[in-house]
């Protein structure tokens, strides 16, 4: 039977906007999502899991179920309602209370500074396409490092690639722009530059603890052995994985990465340019990351594709409705024999193993990895307070086995955060895509441990995956 190390973190993951609710309480400033969701009218970010009021219950549940790490994010707009300027003390006090509660229950907080929720005042001026946002983000990070010395694990950003693509390629995040790869590239680069600035600030001021970034890395495979499919997978990988790992660990973009960007840019008739000065900061930071956070749920099989971009995001759980084909890159396809969730996410744990081995090989000074998100979106059945989520347990088992194999093969992974601790609000899927160890009745805010919560508790206690 496969096992995990004795000193491993068995964590649960959340994010401010998806858990807290209370979007208009406690002096919180607006974020672009507030109006975006209201306009769509599909679902509301309130009450979400009401973590703003229920945090003590959730943290007590962590302790009871062997969850010894809690990944959460600070809502920038609770601290600086306008993004910059005046501090909202109520917001500051809230996070101090949360961290104190973590301490009381022996739960280690892993804190993300930005999880998809730039304050509206900055977002409306172009978010990270505008370099003013970079300066504001550095100031906000600086404030947090000074204010919250009780936090020892900091991540700058959650998932730079999905920020860029969901905002400017898929259009499923505000501002809802589609097929603008030029904005995607600028956003990716400028967020990586902002990350570097914050890492350098953290290290140069000798703050206690560790700092890293959380990337969503979904392994790409060619749909067949053909040269054309291999090339399509290379291009998709270059934009979504290599670009970010180069920026993180080299501080510049390798020749192969730039060749792929050039090809994508040419096919889509735009040009791009990076400010050479950015690489000075980025190169300095490249050797200073204490850890890499990896969010990994699925992988993609990519085939060659010539034609116009067309994307349909399956945000309803109607299996088989996804379409993803991008001009100048490729088309993602389902693969016979590979199971997928109702939201068409391929269940392929080899993808995690291959990814981890590749990082060890290509970026040998990576230091340390945490899996900061992995889990299964599922339409849970609730019967008299009992939730038997066997498919989720099966998913967790195969992914944790792949992780255990990667550790055996020498990859330094120190912890795993299951997405999500309790059921949360999902950005583009609402409330029927549940991930939690704890079922949330969103009307009463009562929590019910699922079968997977008991399974996870045993795992955390025994370190044995079975
Ligand atoms: C990651 C995000 C999370 C969470 C998760 C599940 O991309 O960091 O915030 O939402 O994916 O995704 P979804 O809710 O779209 O199923």
GROMACS .gro file of C-alpha atoms and ligand atoms in nm:
model
  482
    1UNK     CA    1   0.000   0.000   0.000
    2UNK     CA    2   0.124   0.350  -0.082
    3UNK     CA    3   0.196   0.598   0.193
    4UNK     CA    4   0.278   0.966   0.248
    5UNK     CA    5   0.558   1.109   0.467
    6UNK     CA    6   0.521   1.146   0.844
    7UNK     CA    7   0.568   1.526   0.841
    8UNK     CA    8   0.328   1.583   0.553
    9UNK     CA    9   0.067   1.864   0.555
   10UNK     CA   10  -0.285   1.729   0.500
   11UNK     CA   11  -0.459   2.053   0.422
   12UNK     CA   12  -0.789   2.191   0.304
   13UNK     CA   13  -0.810   2.480   0.056
   14UNK     CA   14  -1.045   2.777   0.028
   15UNK     CA   15  -1.045   3.127  -0.122
   16UNK     CA   16  -1.188   3.448   0.023
   17UNK     CA   17  -1.452   3.526  -0.238
   18UNK     CA   18  -1.567   3.164  -0.261
   19UNK     CA   19  -1.592   3.104   0.113
   20UNK     CA   20  -1.647   3.426   0.305
   21UNK     CA   21  -1.970   3.563   0.164
   22UNK     CA   22  -2.042   3.892   0.343
   23UNK     CA   23  -1.940   4.081   0.030
   24UNK     CA   24  -2.101   4.399   0.158
   25UNK     CA   25  -2.009   4.362   0.524
   26UNK     CA   26  -1.723   4.472   0.743
   27UNK     CA   27  -1.626   4.767   0.525
   28UNK     CA   28  -1.524   4.545   0.230
   29UNK     CA   29  -1.469   4.727  -0.097
   30UNK     CA   30  -1.621   4.612  -0.426
   31UNK     CA   31  -1.461   4.369  -0.668
   32UNK     CA   32  -1.544   4.334  -1.036
   33UNK     CA   33  -1.717   4.002  -0.967
   34UNK     CA   34  -1.996   4.169  -0.769
   35UNK     CA   35  -2.148   4.347  -1.069
   36UNK     CA   36  -2.043   4.075  -1.318
   37UNK     CA   37  -2.239   3.808  -1.130
   38UNK     CA   38  -2.534   4.036  -1.062
   39UNK     CA   39  -2.558   4.111  -1.433
   40UNK     CA   40  -2.546   3.741  -1.527
   41UNK     CA   41  -2.811   3.666  -1.267
   42UNK     CA   42  -2.713   3.298  -1.246
   43UNK     CA   43  -2.589   3.290  -0.888
   44UNK     CA   44  -2.476   3.518  -0.611
   45UNK     CA   45  -2.149   3.520  -0.415
   46UNK     CA   46  -2.355   3.565  -0.099
   47UNK     CA   47  -2.381   3.385   0.130
   48UNK     CA   48  -2.124   3.138  -0.013
   49UNK     CA   49  -2.009   2.931   0.287
   50UNK     CA   50  -2.039   3.233   0.517
   51UNK     CA   51  -1.682   3.178   0.637
   52UNK     CA   52  -1.685   3.542   0.748
   53UNK     CA   53  -1.910   3.433   1.035
   54UNK     CA   54  -1.851   3.056   1.045
   55UNK     CA   55  -1.473   3.049   1.045
   56UNK     CA   56  -1.448   2.919   1.403
   57UNK     CA   57  -1.674   2.623   1.316
   58UNK     CA   58  -1.472   2.543   1.004
   59UNK     CA   59  -1.136   2.564   1.178
   60UNK     CA   60  -1.262   2.342   1.463
   61UNK     CA   61  -1.373   2.092   1.197
   62UNK     CA   62  -1.021   2.099   1.053
   63UNK     CA   63  -0.878   1.985   1.382
   64UNK     CA   64  -1.145   1.719   1.431
   65UNK     CA   65  -1.083   1.567   1.087
   66UNK     CA   66  -0.704   1.570   1.078
   67UNK     CA   67  -0.675   1.874   0.851
   68UNK     CA   68  -0.355   2.037   0.975
   69UNK     CA   69  -0.319   2.310   0.712
   70UNK     CA   70  -0.572   2.565   0.589
   71UNK     CA   71  -0.517   2.741   0.261
   72UNK     CA   72  -0.711   3.066   0.250
   73UNK     CA   73  -0.676   3.401   0.082
   74UNK     CA   74  -0.695   3.754   0.211
   75UNK     CA   75  -0.950   3.963   0.025
   76UNK     CA   76  -0.742   4.262  -0.084
   77UNK     CA   77  -1.059   4.477  -0.083
   78UNK     CA   78  -1.125   4.396   0.286
   79UNK     CA   79  -0.788   4.550   0.370
   80UNK     CA   80  -0.782   4.830   0.111
   81UNK     CA   81  -1.141   4.883  -0.009
   82UNK     CA   82  -1.014   5.104  -0.292
   83UNK     CA   83  -0.708   4.891  -0.362
   84UNK     CA   84  -0.476   5.162  -0.227
   85UNK     CA   85  -0.493   5.430   0.039
   86UNK     CA   86  -0.707   5.399   0.347
   87UNK     CA   87  -0.688   5.077   0.549
   88UNK     CA   88  -1.011   4.910   0.666
   89UNK     CA   89  -0.935   4.807   1.023
   90UNK     CA   90  -1.237   4.577   1.042
   91UNK     CA   91  -1.092   4.367   0.763
   92UNK     CA   92  -0.751   4.356   0.929
   93UNK     CA   93  -0.909   4.248   1.259
   94UNK     CA   94  -1.108   3.974   1.086
   95UNK     CA   95  -0.795   3.804   0.951
   96UNK     CA   96  -0.615   3.835   1.287
   97UNK     CA   97  -0.911   3.651   1.443
   98UNK     CA   98  -0.896   3.380   1.176
   99UNK     CA   99  -0.522   3.324   1.223
  100UNK     CA  100  -0.563   3.316   1.603
  101UNK     CA  101  -0.832   3.051   1.565
  102UNK     CA  102  -0.598   2.848   1.342
  103UNK     CA  103  -0.331   2.865   1.608
  104UNK     CA  104  -0.574   2.753   1.877
  105UNK     CA  105  -0.658   2.441   1.674
  106UNK     CA  106  -0.310   2.351   1.553
  107UNK     CA  107  -0.393   2.438   1.192
  108UNK     CA  108  -0.121   2.603   0.984
  109UNK     CA  109  -0.250   2.890   0.768
  110UNK     CA  110  -0.118   2.909   0.409
  111UNK     CA  111  -0.218   3.252   0.288
  112UNK     CA  112  -0.266   3.370  -0.070
  113UNK     CA  113  -0.259   3.745  -0.132
  114UNK     CA  114  -0.463   3.742  -0.452
  115UNK     CA  115  -0.718   3.481  -0.551
  116UNK     CA  116  -0.903   3.628  -0.853
  117UNK     CA  117  -1.030   3.933  -0.661
  118UNK     CA  118  -0.855   4.258  -0.749
  119UNK     CA  119  -1.041   4.554  -0.593
  120UNK     CA  120  -1.282   4.706  -0.846
  121UNK     CA  121  -1.119   5.048  -0.835
  122UNK     CA  122  -0.798   4.896  -0.978
  123UNK     CA  123  -0.969   4.634  -1.192
  124UNK     CA  124  -1.163   4.901  -1.377
  125UNK     CA  125  -0.836   5.064  -1.478
  126UNK     CA  126  -0.716   4.748  -1.652
  127UNK     CA  127  -0.630   4.513  -1.367
  128UNK     CA  128  -0.279   4.370  -1.427
  129UNK     CA  129  -0.268   4.502  -1.783
  130UNK     CA  130  -0.211   4.836  -1.612
  131UNK     CA  131   0.126   4.867  -1.441
  132UNK     CA  132  -0.030   5.085  -1.170
  133UNK     CA  133  -0.193   4.768  -1.035
  134UNK     CA  134   0.151   4.610  -0.996
  135UNK     CA  135   0.266   4.892  -0.767
  136UNK     CA  136  -0.059   4.875  -0.569
  137UNK     CA  137  -0.019   4.498  -0.529
  138UNK     CA  138   0.337   4.536  -0.399
  139UNK     CA  139   0.216   4.794  -0.144
  140UNK     CA  140  -0.069   4.569  -0.033
  141UNK     CA  141   0.171   4.274   0.006
  142UNK     CA  142   0.409   4.491   0.206
  143UNK     CA  143   0.128   4.592   0.438
  144UNK     CA  144   0.029   4.227   0.493
  145UNK     CA  145   0.386   4.114   0.567
  146UNK     CA  146   0.418   4.387   0.832
  147UNK     CA  147   0.071   4.336   0.978
  148UNK     CA  148   0.047   3.955   0.993
  149UNK     CA  149   0.373   3.814   1.130
  150UNK     CA  150   0.166   3.518   1.256
  151UNK     CA  151   0.153   3.395   0.893
  152UNK     CA  152   0.454   3.188   0.787
  153UNK     CA  153   0.348   3.068   0.441
  154UNK     CA  154   0.266   3.327   0.178
  155UNK     CA  155   0.165   3.284  -0.185
  156UNK     CA  156   0.155   3.589  -0.405
  157UNK     CA  157  -0.101   3.481  -0.665
  158UNK     CA  158  -0.344   3.201  -0.721
  159UNK     CA  159  -0.337   3.071  -1.079
  160UNK     CA  160  -0.198   3.339  -1.306
  161UNK     CA  161  -0.282   3.139  -1.621
  162UNK     CA  162  -0.655   3.105  -1.542
  163UNK     CA  163  -0.668   3.474  -1.446
  164UNK     CA  164  -0.530   3.571  -1.787
  165UNK     CA  165  -0.725   3.320  -1.995
  166UNK     CA  166  -1.057   3.333  -1.811
  167UNK     CA  167  -1.050   3.714  -1.829
  168UNK     CA  168  -0.927   3.755  -2.189
  169UNK     CA  169  -0.960   3.424  -2.378
  170UNK     CA  170  -1.263   3.236  -2.244
  171UNK     CA  171  -1.439   3.548  -2.119
  172UNK     CA  172  -1.590   3.366  -1.822
  173UNK     CA  173  -1.431   3.598  -1.563
  174UNK     CA  174  -1.481   3.974  -1.566
  175UNK     CA  175  -1.428   4.176  -1.784
  176UNK     CA  176  -1.558   3.894  -2.008
  177UNK     CA  177  -1.327   3.947  -2.308
  178UNK     CA  178  -1.289   3.659  -2.556
  179UNK     CA  179  -1.004   3.543  -2.780
  180UNK     CA  180  -0.761   3.824  -2.703
  181UNK     CA  181  -0.430   3.639  -2.676
  182UNK     CA  182  -0.233   3.960  -2.681
  183UNK     CA  183  -0.392   4.062  -2.350
  184UNK     CA  184  -0.336   3.710  -2.219
  185UNK     CA  185   0.039   3.734  -2.275
  186UNK     CA  186   0.067   4.082  -2.126
  187UNK     CA  187  -0.134   3.979  -1.822
  188UNK     CA  188   0.074   3.663  -1.766
  189UNK     CA  189   0.399   3.851  -1.787
  190UNK     CA  190   0.295   4.147  -1.573
  191UNK     CA  191   0.158   3.924  -1.299
  192UNK     CA  192   0.484   3.725  -1.299
  193UNK     CA  193   0.675   4.051  -1.274
  194UNK     CA  194   0.452   4.157  -0.981
  195UNK     CA  195   0.521   3.820  -0.818
  196UNK     CA  196   0.895   3.878  -0.854
  197UNK     CA  197   0.872   4.226  -0.700
  198UNK     CA  198   0.688   4.087  -0.398
  199UNK     CA  199   0.931   3.795  -0.353
  200UNK     CA  200   1.224   4.037  -0.361
  201UNK     CA  201   1.055   4.266  -0.110
  202UNK     CA  202   0.987   3.972   0.121
  203UNK     CA  203   1.345   3.847   0.106
  204UNK     CA  204   1.515   4.185   0.122
  205UNK     CA  205   1.318   4.275   0.436
  206UNK     CA  206   1.392   3.934   0.590
  207UNK     CA  207   1.035   3.859   0.685
  208UNK     CA  208   1.003   3.530   0.870
  209UNK     CA  209   0.855   3.235   0.685
  210UNK     CA  210   0.832   3.123   0.325
  211UNK     CA  211   0.703   3.267   0.001
  212UNK     CA  212   0.596   3.117  -0.331
  213UNK     CA  213   0.337   3.129  -0.604
  214UNK     CA  214   0.047   2.899  -0.688
  215UNK     CA  215   0.024   2.791  -1.052
  216UNK     CA  216  -0.247   2.589  -1.218
  217UNK     CA  217  -0.050   2.333  -1.418
  218UNK     CA  218  -0.256   2.096  -1.632
  219UNK     CA  219  -0.032   1.855  -1.816
  220UNK     CA  220  -0.064   1.851  -2.196
  221UNK     CA  221  -0.029   1.541  -2.411
  222UNK     CA  222  -0.047   1.510  -2.789
  223UNK     CA  223  -0.370   1.342  -2.903
  224UNK     CA  224  -0.166   1.110  -3.128
  225UNK     CA  225   0.195   1.045  -3.226
  226UNK     CA  226   0.164   1.262  -3.534
  227UNK     CA  227   0.410   1.549  -3.566
  228UNK     CA  228   0.125   1.797  -3.600
  229UNK     CA  229  -0.046   1.686  -3.278
  230UNK     CA  230   0.283   1.687  -3.093
  231UNK     CA  231   0.342   2.042  -3.205
  232UNK     CA  232  -0.007   2.151  -3.093
  233UNK     CA  233   0.056   2.001  -2.747
  234UNK     CA  234   0.392   2.180  -2.737
  235UNK     CA  235   0.225   2.516  -2.812
  236UNK     CA  236  -0.051   2.466  -2.556
  237UNK     CA  237   0.208   2.362  -2.297
  238UNK     CA  238   0.436   2.653  -2.380
  239UNK     CA  239   0.171   2.914  -2.310
  240UNK     CA  240   0.009   2.750  -2.008
  241UNK     CA  241   0.300   2.583  -1.826
  242UNK     CA  242   0.646   2.660  -1.962
  243UNK     CA  243   0.593   3.035  -1.978
  244UNK     CA  244   0.508   3.048  -1.606
  245UNK     CA  245   0.774   2.805  -1.489
  246UNK     CA  246   1.039   2.989  -1.693
  247UNK     CA  247   0.928   3.317  -1.538
  248UNK     CA  248   0.922   3.167  -1.189
  249UNK     CA  249   1.245   2.970  -1.194
  250UNK     CA  250   1.461   3.126  -1.468
  251UNK     CA  251   1.345   3.486  -1.450
  252UNK     CA  252   1.335   3.503  -1.830
  253UNK     CA  253   1.173   3.307  -2.112
  254UNK     CA  254   1.371   3.032  -2.279
  255UNK     CA  255   1.426   3.022  -2.655
  256UNK     CA  256   1.167   2.743  -2.696
  257UNK     CA  257   0.905   2.937  -2.501
  258UNK     CA  258   0.962   3.251  -2.706
  259UNK     CA  259   0.949   3.056  -3.032
  260UNK     CA  260   0.608   2.920  -2.931
  261UNK     CA  261   0.483   3.267  -2.833
  262UNK     CA  262   0.603   3.406  -3.165
  263UNK     CA  263   0.417   3.138  -3.355
  264UNK     CA  264   0.095   3.196  -3.157
  265UNK     CA  265   0.126   3.572  -3.198
  266UNK     CA  266   0.184   3.544  -3.571
  267UNK     CA  267  -0.116   3.317  -3.625
  268UNK     CA  268  -0.332   3.563  -3.433
  269UNK     CA  269  -0.178   3.871  -3.594
  270UNK     CA  270  -0.047   4.057  -3.296
  271UNK     CA  271   0.294   4.136  -3.158
  272UNK     CA  272   0.408   4.150  -2.800
  273UNK     CA  273   0.693   4.309  -2.616
  274UNK     CA  274   0.828   4.280  -2.263
  275UNK     CA  275   1.006   4.558  -2.078
  276UNK     CA  276   1.367   4.434  -2.055
  277UNK     CA  277   1.402   4.593  -1.712
  278UNK     CA  278   1.141   4.351  -1.574
  279UNK     CA  279   1.386   4.067  -1.616
  280UNK     CA  280   1.627   4.223  -1.366
  281UNK     CA  281   1.374   4.178  -1.084
  282UNK     CA  282   1.253   3.845  -1.221
  283UNK     CA  283   1.603   3.694  -1.237
  284UNK     CA  284   1.670   3.801  -0.880
  285UNK     CA  285   1.343   3.645  -0.760
  286UNK     CA  286   1.394   3.324  -0.959
  287UNK     CA  287   1.638   3.192  -0.700
  288UNK     CA  288   1.434   3.309  -0.403
  289UNK     CA  289   1.108   3.114  -0.426
  290UNK     CA  290   1.081   2.894  -0.118
  291UNK     CA  291   0.810   2.678  -0.269
  292UNK     CA  292   0.590   2.624  -0.568
  293UNK     CA  293   0.218   2.568  -0.512
  294UNK     CA  294   0.060   2.347  -0.777
  295UNK     CA  295  -0.312   2.331  -0.845
  296UNK     CA  296  -0.377   2.023  -1.052
  297UNK     CA  297  -0.711   1.865  -1.133
  298UNK     CA  298  -0.687   1.733  -1.487
  299UNK     CA  299  -0.482   1.713  -1.804
  300UNK     CA  300  -0.549   1.777  -2.172
  301UNK     CA  301  -0.498   1.587  -2.495
  302UNK     CA  302  -0.433   1.827  -2.777
  303UNK     CA  303  -0.462   1.784  -3.153
  304UNK     CA  304  -0.355   2.006  -3.438
  305UNK     CA  305  -0.620   2.255  -3.537
  306UNK     CA  306  -0.642   2.509  -3.815
  307UNK     CA  307  -0.931   2.746  -3.790
  308UNK     CA  308  -1.090   3.016  -3.583
  309UNK     CA  309  -1.104   3.003  -3.203
  310UNK     CA  310  -1.419   2.863  -3.046
  311UNK     CA  311  -1.460   2.786  -2.681
  312UNK     CA  312  -1.758   2.665  -2.488
  313UNK     CA  313  -1.708   2.642  -2.114
  314UNK     CA  314  -1.913   2.368  -1.949
  315UNK     CA  315  -2.031   2.560  -1.644
  316UNK     CA  316  -2.348   2.357  -1.587
  317UNK     CA  317  -2.226   1.999  -1.544
  318UNK     CA  318  -2.384   1.879  -1.869
  319UNK     CA  319  -2.125   1.624  -1.963
  320UNK     CA  320  -1.989   1.646  -2.315
  321UNK     CA  321  -2.065   2.011  -2.383
  322UNK     CA  322  -1.709   2.149  -2.367
  323UNK     CA  323  -1.544   2.290  -2.676
  324UNK     CA  324  -1.188   2.425  -2.671
  325UNK     CA  325  -1.010   2.513  -2.991
  326UNK     CA  326  -0.776   2.805  -3.015
  327UNK     CA  327  -0.639   2.955  -3.333
  328UNK     CA  328  -0.264   2.909  -3.365
  329UNK     CA  329  -0.251   2.659  -3.078
  330UNK     CA  330  -0.472   2.350  -3.102
  331UNK     CA  331  -0.788   2.170  -3.003
  332UNK     CA  332  -0.838   1.981  -2.677
  333UNK     CA  333  -1.020   1.651  -2.719
  334UNK     CA  334  -1.167   1.375  -2.502
  335UNK     CA  335  -0.972   1.056  -2.513
  336UNK     CA  336  -1.134   0.716  -2.526
  337UNK     CA  337  -1.087   0.523  -2.203
  338UNK     CA  338  -1.010   0.826  -1.990
  339UNK     CA  339  -1.292   0.903  -1.748
  340UNK     CA  340  -1.408   1.257  -1.693
  341UNK     CA  341  -1.627   1.445  -1.448
  342UNK     CA  342  -1.966   1.592  -1.536
  343UNK     CA  343  -1.781   1.915  -1.612
  344UNK     CA  344  -1.557   1.728  -1.860
  345UNK     CA  345  -1.240   1.737  -1.649
  346UNK     CA  346  -1.027   1.435  -1.741
  347UNK     CA  347  -0.930   1.207  -1.453
  348UNK     CA  348  -0.576   1.106  -1.536
  349UNK     CA  349  -0.343   1.088  -1.232
  350UNK     CA  350  -0.040   1.010  -1.450
  351UNK     CA  351  -0.066   1.375  -1.546
  352UNK     CA  352   0.030   1.477  -1.193
  353UNK     CA  353   0.316   1.229  -1.177
  354UNK     CA  354   0.457   1.339  -1.512
  355UNK     CA  355   0.427   1.706  -1.418
  356UNK     CA  356   0.615   1.665  -1.090
  357UNK     CA  357   0.897   1.466  -1.250
  358UNK     CA  358   0.927   1.721  -1.525
  359UNK     CA  359   0.964   2.010  -1.280
  360UNK     CA  360   1.237   1.823  -1.096
  361UNK     CA  361   1.418   1.764  -1.422
  362UNK     CA  362   1.372   2.101  -1.595
  363UNK     CA  363   1.395   2.334  -1.293
  364UNK     CA  364   1.619   2.144  -1.049
  365UNK     CA  365   1.644   2.433  -0.800
  366UNK     CA  366   1.265   2.434  -0.737
  367UNK     CA  367   1.330   2.359  -0.367
  368UNK     CA  368   0.989   2.247  -0.246
  369UNK     CA  369   0.638   2.182  -0.374
  370UNK     CA  370   0.296   2.189  -0.215
  371UNK     CA  371  -0.005   2.058  -0.402
  372UNK     CA  372  -0.222   2.358  -0.319
  373UNK     CA  373  -0.538   2.231  -0.491
  374UNK     CA  374  -0.665   1.895  -0.612
  375UNK     CA  375  -1.011   1.748  -0.578
  376UNK     CA  376  -1.326   1.648  -0.758
  377UNK     CA  377  -1.627   1.859  -0.846
  378UNK     CA  378  -1.927   1.633  -0.793
  379UNK     CA  379  -2.305   1.659  -0.760
  380UNK     CA  380  -2.322   1.521  -0.407
  381UNK     CA  381  -2.633   1.336  -0.287
  382UNK     CA  382  -2.753   1.441   0.053
  383UNK     CA  383  -2.973   1.193   0.237
  384UNK     CA  384  -3.064   1.255   0.600
  385UNK     CA  385  -2.733   1.420   0.668
  386UNK     CA  386  -2.534   1.139   0.503
  387UNK     CA  387  -2.322   1.205   0.196
  388UNK     CA  388  -2.163   0.900   0.036
  389UNK     CA  389  -1.919   1.051  -0.212
  390UNK     CA  390  -1.738   0.736  -0.325
  391UNK     CA  391  -1.636   0.875  -0.667
  392UNK     CA  392  -1.458   1.160  -0.489
  393UNK     CA  393  -1.274   0.920  -0.258
  394UNK     CA  394  -1.171   0.715  -0.562
  395UNK     CA  395  -1.043   1.030  -0.735
  396UNK     CA  396  -0.844   1.137  -0.427
  397UNK     CA  397  -0.693   0.791  -0.392
  398UNK     CA  398  -0.558   0.769  -0.745
  399UNK     CA  399  -0.417   1.123  -0.737
  400UNK     CA  400  -0.256   1.073  -0.396
  401UNK     CA  401  -0.105   0.746  -0.517
  402UNK     CA  402   0.047   0.929  -0.811
  403UNK     CA  403   0.179   1.188  -0.568
  404UNK     CA  404   0.326   0.919  -0.344
  405UNK     CA  405   0.501   0.768  -0.650
  406UNK     CA  406   0.646   1.106  -0.739
  407UNK     CA  407   0.779   1.150  -0.385
  408UNK     CA  408   0.936   0.804  -0.410
  409UNK     CA  409   1.095   0.914  -0.737
  410UNK     CA  410   1.264   1.199  -0.550
  411UNK     CA  411   1.032   1.499  -0.591
  412UNK     CA  412   1.025   1.713  -0.275
  413UNK     CA  413   0.651   1.753  -0.208
  414UNK     CA  414   0.573   1.859   0.148
  415UNK     CA  415   0.197   1.881   0.158
  416UNK     CA  416  -0.138   1.842  -0.015
  417UNK     CA  417  -0.438   2.074   0.014
  418UNK     CA  418  -0.764   1.925  -0.090
  419UNK     CA  419  -0.995   2.156  -0.278
  420UNK     CA  420  -1.203   2.227  -0.096
  421UNK     CA  421  -1.229   2.219   0.281
  422UNK     CA  422  -1.607   2.275   0.276
  423UNK     CA  423  -1.839   2.324  -0.020
  424UNK     CA  424  -1.785   2.667  -0.170
  425UNK     CA  425  -1.915   2.899  -0.435
  426UNK     CA  426  -1.759   2.815  -0.772
  427UNK     CA  427  -1.680   3.117  -0.993
  428UNK     CA  428  -1.830   3.000  -1.319
  429UNK     CA  429  -2.033   2.701  -1.197
  430UNK     CA  430  -2.219   2.833  -0.895
  431UNK     CA  431  -2.327   2.602  -0.617
  432UNK     CA  432  -2.400   2.260  -0.769
  433UNK     CA  433  -2.035   2.179  -0.835
  434UNK     CA  434  -1.933   2.071  -0.488
  435UNK     CA  435  -1.580   1.987  -0.382
  436UNK     CA  436  -1.586   1.995   0.000
  437UNK     CA  437  -1.497   1.743   0.266
  438UNK     CA  438  -1.787   1.908   0.447
  439UNK     CA  439  -2.124   1.942   0.283
  440UNK     CA  440  -2.269   2.289   0.328
  441UNK     CA  441  -2.642   2.342   0.335
  442UNK     CA  442  -2.622   2.692   0.189
  443UNK     CA  443  -2.965   2.788   0.326
  444UNK     CA  444  -2.889   2.705   0.690
  445UNK     CA  445  -2.506   2.712   0.670
  446UNK     CA  446  -2.495   2.383   0.857
  447UNK     CA  447  -2.191   2.163   0.786
  448UNK     CA  448  -2.211   1.783   0.741
  449UNK     CA  449  -1.898   1.568   0.707
  450UNK     CA  450  -1.906   1.360   0.389
  451UNK     CA  451  -1.774   1.003   0.368
  452UNK     CA  452  -1.460   1.159   0.218
  453UNK     CA  453  -1.404   1.361   0.539
  454UNK     CA  454  -1.384   1.040   0.743
  455UNK     CA  455  -1.159   0.891   0.477
  456UNK     CA  456  -0.931   1.196   0.484
  457UNK     CA  457  -0.910   1.186   0.864
  458UNK     CA  458  -0.786   0.826   0.849
  459UNK     CA  459  -0.538   0.919   0.579
  460UNK     CA  460  -0.401   1.206   0.788
  461UNK     CA  461  -0.370   0.984   1.094
  462UNK     CA  462  -0.221   0.675   0.929
  463UNK     CA  463  -0.050   0.833   0.621
  464UNK     CA  464  -0.172   0.526   0.432
  465UNK     CA  465  -0.366   0.568   0.109
  466UNK     CA  466  -0.641   0.307   0.113
  467LIG     C1  467  -0.915   2.662  -0.930
  467LIG     C2  468  -0.936   2.783  -0.845
  467LIG     C3  469  -1.035   2.767  -0.735
  467LIG     C4  470  -1.150   2.673  -0.764
  467LIG     C5  471  -1.105   2.547  -0.836
  467LIG     C6  472  -1.216   2.462  -0.888
  467LIG     O1  473  -0.892   2.702  -1.059
  467LIG     O2  474  -0.817   2.824  -0.785
  467LIG     O3  475  -1.073   2.894  -0.697
  467LIG     O4  476  -1.257   2.735  -0.814
  467LIG     O5  477  -1.022   2.575  -0.944
  467LIG     O6  478  -1.265   2.518  -1.006
  467LIG     P1  479  -1.416   2.530  -1.040
  467LIG     O7  480  -1.478   2.595  -0.921
  467LIG     O8  481  -1.423   2.612  -1.162
  467LIG     O9  482  -1.464   2.393  -1.061
   0.00000   0.00000   0.00000
